[in-house]
Structures are given as C-alpha cells and as structure tokens.
Coordinates of C-alpha atoms in Angstrom, one line a residue:
X711 CA 11.4 -12.7 5.9
X712 CA 12.9 -15.0 3.3
X713 CA 11.9 -14.9 -0.3
X714 CA 10.8 -18.5 -0.1
X715 CA 8.1 -17.6 2.3
X716 CA 6.3 -15.4 -0.3
X717 CA 4.0 -16.0 -3.3
X718 CA 4.7 -13.7 -6.2
X719 CA 2.7 -13.6 -9.3
X720 CA 3.6 -11.4 -12.3
X721 CA 0.5 -10.2 -14.0
X722 CA -0.1 -8.6 -17.4
X723 CA 1.2 -5.1 -18.0
X724 CA -1.6 -2.6 -18.7
X725 CA -1.2 -0.1 -21.4
X726 CA -0.9 3.7 -21.3
X727 CA -4.1 5.7 -20.7
X728 CA -6.3 4.6 -17.8
X729 CA -3.7 2.3 -16.3
X730 CA -3.5 1.8 -12.5
X731 CA -0.4 3.1 -10.8
X732 CA 1.0 -0.4 -10.5
X733 CA 1.4 -0.7 -14.2
X734 CA 3.3 0.7 -17.2
X735 CA 2.6 4.3 -18.1
X736 CA 3.1 5.2 -21.7
X737 CA 6.1 7.5 -22.1
X738 CA 7.3 6.9 -18.5
X739 CA 11.0 7.0 -17.8
X740 CA 10.6 3.6 -16.2
X741 CA 9.0 1.1 -18.6
X742 CA 7.9 -1.3 -15.9
X743 CA 6.4 0.2 -12.7
X744 CA 5.3 -3.2 -11.4
X745 CA 8.9 -4.3 -10.9
X746 CA 10.7 -2.9 -7.8
X747 CA 13.7 -1.2 -9.4
X748 CA 16.0 -1.1 -6.3
X749 CA 16.0 -4.8 -5.4
X750 CA 19.0 -6.9 -6.8
X751 CA 18.0 -9.8 -9.0
X752 CA 19.5 -12.2 -6.6
X753 CA 17.2 -11.0 -3.9
X754 CA 13.9 -11.1 -5.9
X755 CA 11.4 -13.7 -4.9
X756 CA 10.8 -16.6 -7.3
X757 CA 7.9 -16.3 -9.7
X758 CA 5.1 -18.8 -9.4
X759 CA 2.0 -19.5 -11.5
X760 CA 0.1 -20.8 -8.6
X761 CA -2.5 -18.7 -6.8
X762 CA -1.7 -17.9 -3.2
X763 CA -4.0 -19.5 -0.6
X764 CA -4.2 -16.2 1.1
X765 CA -5.6 -14.1 -1.7
X766 CA -9.2 -12.8 -1.5
X767 CA -11.7 -15.4 -2.3
X768 CA -14.4 -12.9 -3.3
X769 CA -14.4 -10.2 -6.0
X770 CA -14.6 -6.6 -5.0
X771 CA -17.3 -4.2 -6.2
X772 CA -17.1 -3.1 -9.8
X773 CA -14.5 -0.5 -10.6
X774 CA -15.5 3.1 -11.6
X775 CA -16.3 3.2 -15.3
X776 CA -15.3 6.7 -16.1
X777 CA -12.4 9.0 -15.5
X778 CA -14.6 11.8 -14.2
X779 CA -12.1 12.9 -11.5
X780 CA -9.4 13.7 -14.1
X781 CA -6.8 11.2 -13.1
X782 CA -8.0 8.5 -15.6
X783 CA -9.5 5.1 -14.8
X784 CA -8.4 2.3 -12.6
X785 CA -7.5 -0.7 -14.8
X786 CA -8.2 -4.2 -13.7
X787 CA -5.8 -5.2 -11.0
X788 CA -6.6 -8.9 -10.4
X789 CA -3.8 -10.3 -12.6
X790 CA -1.1 -7.9 -11.6
X791 CA 1.9 -8.6 -9.4
X792 CA 1.3 -9.5 -5.8
X793 CA 3.5 -10.4 -2.9
X794 CA 1.5 -12.3 -0.2
X795 CA 2.9 -14.0 2.9
X796 CA 2.1 -17.7 3.2
X797 CA -0.3 -18.9 5.9
X798 CA 2.4 -20.2 8.3
X799 CA 4.1 -16.8 8.2
X800 CA 0.9 -14.9 8.8
X801 CA 0.1 -17.1 11.8
X802 CA 3.6 -16.6 13.2
X803 CA 3.2 -12.8 12.9
X804 CA -0.2 -12.8 14.6
X805 CA 1.1 -15.2 17.3
X806 CA 4.1 -12.9 18.0
X807 CA 2.1 -9.7 17.8
X808 CA 4.0 -8.4 14.8
X809 CA 2.5 -6.3 12.0
X810 CA 0.2 -7.2 9.1
X811 CA 0.4 -5.0 6.0
X812 CA -2.0 -4.4 3.1
X813 CA -0.4 -2.4 0.2
X814 CA -0.2 -1.7 -3.5
X815 CA 2.7 -1.5 -6.0
X816 CA 4.5 1.1 -3.9
X817 CA 4.4 -1.4 -1.1
X818 CA 5.8 -4.1 -3.3
X819 CA 8.7 -1.9 -4.3
X820 CA 9.5 -0.6 -0.8
X821 CA 8.6 -3.5 1.6
X822 CA 12.0 -5.4 1.4
X823 CA 13.7 -2.3 2.8
X824 CA 10.8 -1.7 5.2
X825 CA 11.2 -5.2 6.7
X826 CA 14.9 -4.6 7.3
X827 CA 14.2 -1.2 8.9
X828 CA 11.3 -2.4 11.1
X829 CA 13.3 -5.4 12.3
X830 CA 16.3 -3.3 13.2
X831 CA 14.1 -0.7 15.0
X832 CA 11.4 -2.6 16.8
X833 CA 12.2 -6.3 16.2
X834 CA 8.8 -6.9 14.8
X835 CA 7.9 -9.4 12.0
X836 CA 5.8 -8.3 9.1
X837 CA 3.3 -10.3 7.0
X838 CA 2.3 -8.7 3.7
X839 CA -0.7 -8.7 1.4
X840 CA 0.7 -6.3 -1.3
X841 CA -1.0 -6.2 -4.7
X842 CA -0.2 -3.9 -7.5
X843 CA -3.1 -1.7 -8.6
X844 CA -5.0 -2.3 -5.3
X845 CA -7.3 0.5 -4.2
X846 CA -8.5 0.6 -0.6
X847 CA -11.7 -1.5 -1.3
X848 CA -10.1 -4.9 -2.2
X849 CA -7.4 -4.3 0.3
X850 CA -10.1 -4.0 3.0
X851 CA -11.7 -7.2 1.6
X852 CA -8.4 -9.0 2.1
X853 CA -8.1 -7.6 5.7
X854 CA -11.5 -8.9 6.5
X855 CA -10.6 -12.4 5.2
X856 CA -7.3 -12.4 7.2
X857 CA -9.2 -11.3 10.3
X858 CA -11.6 -14.2 10.0
X859 CA -9.0 -16.8 9.0
X860 CA -6.0 -15.9 11.1
X861 CA -7.0 -13.2 13.6
X862 CA -5.1 -9.9 13.7
X863 CA -2.1 -8.6 15.7
X864 CA -2.2 -5.3 17.6
X865 CA -1.0 -3.2 14.6
X866 CA -2.3 -3.1 11.0
X867 CA -0.5 -1.2 8.3
X868 CA -2.6 0.1 5.5
X869 CA -0.2 1.3 2.7
X870 CA -3.0 1.8 0.2
X871 CA -4.9 4.8 -1.2
X872 CA -2.6 5.7 -4.1
X873 CA -4.9 4.0 -6.6
X874 CA -8.0 5.6 -5.0
X875 CA -7.2 8.9 -6.8
X876 CA -9.3 7.3 -9.6
X877 CA -12.3 7.2 -7.3
X878 CA -11.7 9.4 -4.2
X879 CA -15.2 9.2 -2.7
X880 CA -14.8 5.5 -2.0
X881 CA -12.1 6.1 0.6
X882 CA -14.2 7.2 3.6
X883 CA -16.4 4.2 3.6
X884 CA -13.4 1.8 3.2
X885 CA -11.6 3.4 6.2
X886 CA -14.8 2.9 8.3
X887 CA -14.9 -0.7 7.2
X888 CA -11.3 -1.1 8.3
X889 CA -11.9 0.4 11.7
X890 CA -14.9 -1.8 12.2
X891 CA -13.0 -4.9 11.3
X892 CA -10.0 -4.2 13.6
X893 CA -12.1 -3.0 16.6
X894 CA -11.1 -0.4 19.2
X895 CA -8.2 -2.2 20.8
X896 CA -6.0 -2.5 17.7
X897 CA -4.1 0.4 16.0
X898 CA -4.2 1.1 12.3
X899 CA -1.4 3.0 10.7
X900 CA -2.4 4.4 7.3
X901 CA 0.0 6.1 4.9
X902 CA -1.1 9.4 3.4
X903 CA -1.1 9.6 -0.4
X904 CA 0.9 11.7 -2.8
X905 CA 0.5 11.4 -6.6
X906 CA 1.4 13.9 -9.3
X907 CA 2.2 12.1 -12.6
X908 CA 3.4 14.5 -15.3
X909 CA 0.4 14.0 -17.6
X910 CA -2.2 14.6 -14.9
X911 CA -0.4 16.6 -12.3
X912 CA -3.2 18.9 -11.2
X913 CA -6.0 16.3 -10.9
X914 CA -3.6 13.9 -9.3
X915 CA -2.8 16.5 -6.7
X916 CA -6.4 17.4 -6.1
X917 CA -7.5 13.8 -5.8
X918 CA -4.6 12.9 -3.5
X919 CA -5.6 15.8 -1.3
X920 CA -9.2 14.5 -1.4
X921 CA -8.1 11.1 -0.2
X922 CA -6.0 12.6 2.5
X923 CA -8.8 14.8 3.8
X924 CA -10.9 11.7 4.4
X925 CA -8.0 10.0 6.1
X926 CA -7.5 13.0 8.4
X927 CA -11.2 13.2 9.2
X928 CA -11.2 9.5 10.1
X929 CA -8.1 10.0 12.3
X930 CA -9.9 12.7 14.2
X931 CA -12.8 10.3 14.7
X932 CA -10.9 7.2 15.6
X933 CA -8.2 7.4 18.4
X934 CA -6.7 4.1 17.2
X935 CA -6.1 5.4 13.6
X936 CA -2.7 6.9 13.1
X937 CA -1.4 8.5 9.9
X938 CA 2.1 8.1 8.5
X939 CA 2.4 11.5 6.9
X940 CA 4.2 10.9 3.7
X941 CA 2.1 13.4 1.7
X942 CA 2.7 16.1 4.3
X943 CA 6.4 15.5 4.2
X944 CA 6.4 16.0 0.4
X945 CA 4.2 19.1 0.6
X946 CA 6.5 20.9 3.0
X947 CA 8.9 21.7 0.2
X948 CA 7.9 22.2 -3.5
X949 CA 11.2 20.5 -4.6
X950 CA 10.5 17.3 -2.7
X951 CA 8.1 15.5 -5.1
X952 CA 10.7 15.8 -7.9
X953 CA 13.4 14.5 -5.6
X954 CA 11.5 11.7 -3.9
X955 CA 9.0 10.5 -6.5
X956 CA 10.6 8.8 -9.6
X957 CA 7.4 8.8 -11.7
X958 CA 5.0 11.0 -9.7
X959 CA 3.9 8.0 -7.6
X960 CA 6.6 5.5 -6.7
X961 CA 9.6 6.5 -4.5
X962 CA 13.2 7.1 -5.5
X963 CA 15.8 5.3 -3.3
X964 CA 16.0 8.4 -1.1
X965 CA 12.2 8.7 -1.0
X966 CA 11.9 5.1 -0.1
X967 CA 14.1 5.5 2.9
X968 CA 12.2 8.5 4.2
X969 CA 8.7 7.0 3.6
X970 CA 9.7 3.8 5.3
X971 CA 11.1 5.8 8.1
X972 CA 7.8 7.6 8.6
X973 CA 6.0 4.2 8.6
X974 CA 8.4 2.6 11.1
X975 CA 8.2 5.7 13.4
X976 CA 4.4 5.4 13.4
X977 CA 4.4 1.6 14.0
X978 CA 7.0 2.0 16.8
X979 CA 4.8 4.7 18.5
X980 CA 1.8 2.4 18.3
X981 CA 3.5 -0.6 19.7
X982 CA 2.5 0.2 23.3
X983 CA -0.8 1.9 22.6

C-alpha cells in the first residue's frame, strides 16, 4: 500500500517516567521510539498536520491515574504518531475481503514489512489503524467506528495490548467488546504481549503475563479468536528477549521478521475459517 494512501501525524514526545511505550524513554538506547528505525527515509510516509477522517470521533474512558501495577502510568496518546488508511483504501480492503488492523507503536514500526510479507504469502490487502500509545480500549473504539462506517472483512488483526501493561484488568472487557463487534462469523487474530523494559523488568513481565492470561482465556471461550503467540516464542528461550527486543518492547530487525511471520501464519490459517 503506497505511502500516499496513509495519514501520518507526528505527536509530541512524552518524557521519561510514566510514558507510554510509543514514546521516548529517558535513558533509552533509542531516543525516539515513535519513529520506526528500520524504514529508509525515502520510504517514510509524508507528514501531515490534518486529522484523518478515520480517526475515532469519540474520546475513550479516562486513563488510569496511578502506577499501581508497577509498570508506570499510561501517558496521553491522543497527539502521538498514527498511521491510518484513508477511507477509499479501507473500503477496498473490506470489499476484497482483506485484513483490517488495529495497532500501537510496535505496529507502526513493523507494518511496512508486514504488508510485504502478507502480500507475498496470501495476496491480501491490509488497512491499518495504528496509533502509538494505544491500549486496547481506544483501539476497540476505533474498530467499532470502522464496523459502523465501512463494515468489516472476514479477518481482523488486533496488534494491541502492549500498552495495557499499565492497566491489565481492562483487557478482558475490551476483548469481549471486540468479539461482540465482529460477531461469530469473522475471525480475530490477536498478538500476545511481551514487555520487559530494563527499569521495570519484573512488573512488566508480570503485567504482560496478566494480559496474556486474559487473551488465552478469551481464546478458549471464542472459537473465532486466534492468538499469534509472540510472547510464547520469546518465553521459550531466556536469551530471546535480549535478541529480539531492542528496548524491552519494540522489535529488532530479526524480531520484526519473526513476529510478522507469526502474524501472517495466523492470518493465513484463518483465511478459510
């Protein structure tokens, strides 16, 4: 999908403590986690100051006010970077029964390569609503708006949950909302979560596991919910998080290839469900 078919807005960079995972972390080896580091400048979409016509028209519920789960607090995400397909592209993807995707900063970074891999493997087109800092709540709000406005194809990719480590109990309800919106005849592929930033390794691991337990519980309840098991891949070898996560959350180039491969595999398997 060409860069001209996207709306990209660069938001303010949040500071240090309490920042969401789509923004700068004080002392990080990478000073700007909102900018995909593996995409050549010539391939980056143009910046625009205009709001996308496909962004959510309603505000989500208030964000958690305390860092009581140990991973810090979720910073405001509304002005952060986003990559959202334009309405004509969304309608084309729905009409051709491609895939619609709702993601966060990890998705912004990894999606250009994901599109190439998905196209080569299944031939499917992908429409994106990727927003840095997004937890599952506002991503679900966006899904609901797209469902009302454009309809939905057979497969929906939810590449969110990383920012839910700041408020893990919210995940189960949001998953149920997603499954209610899509109905029983569509398949949702949801990517499991793995975060372990060096300042908050233990709470990040615990909160990631909490998010993933809720995803697995929902998978056992809903036959049309399939997990792309990124967290399980990393957990299989203690050396993998260091090799495949560049900052404890976002992928290295090798990690990107593996994570995207797991996603494409799950989407391909769901094509004929």
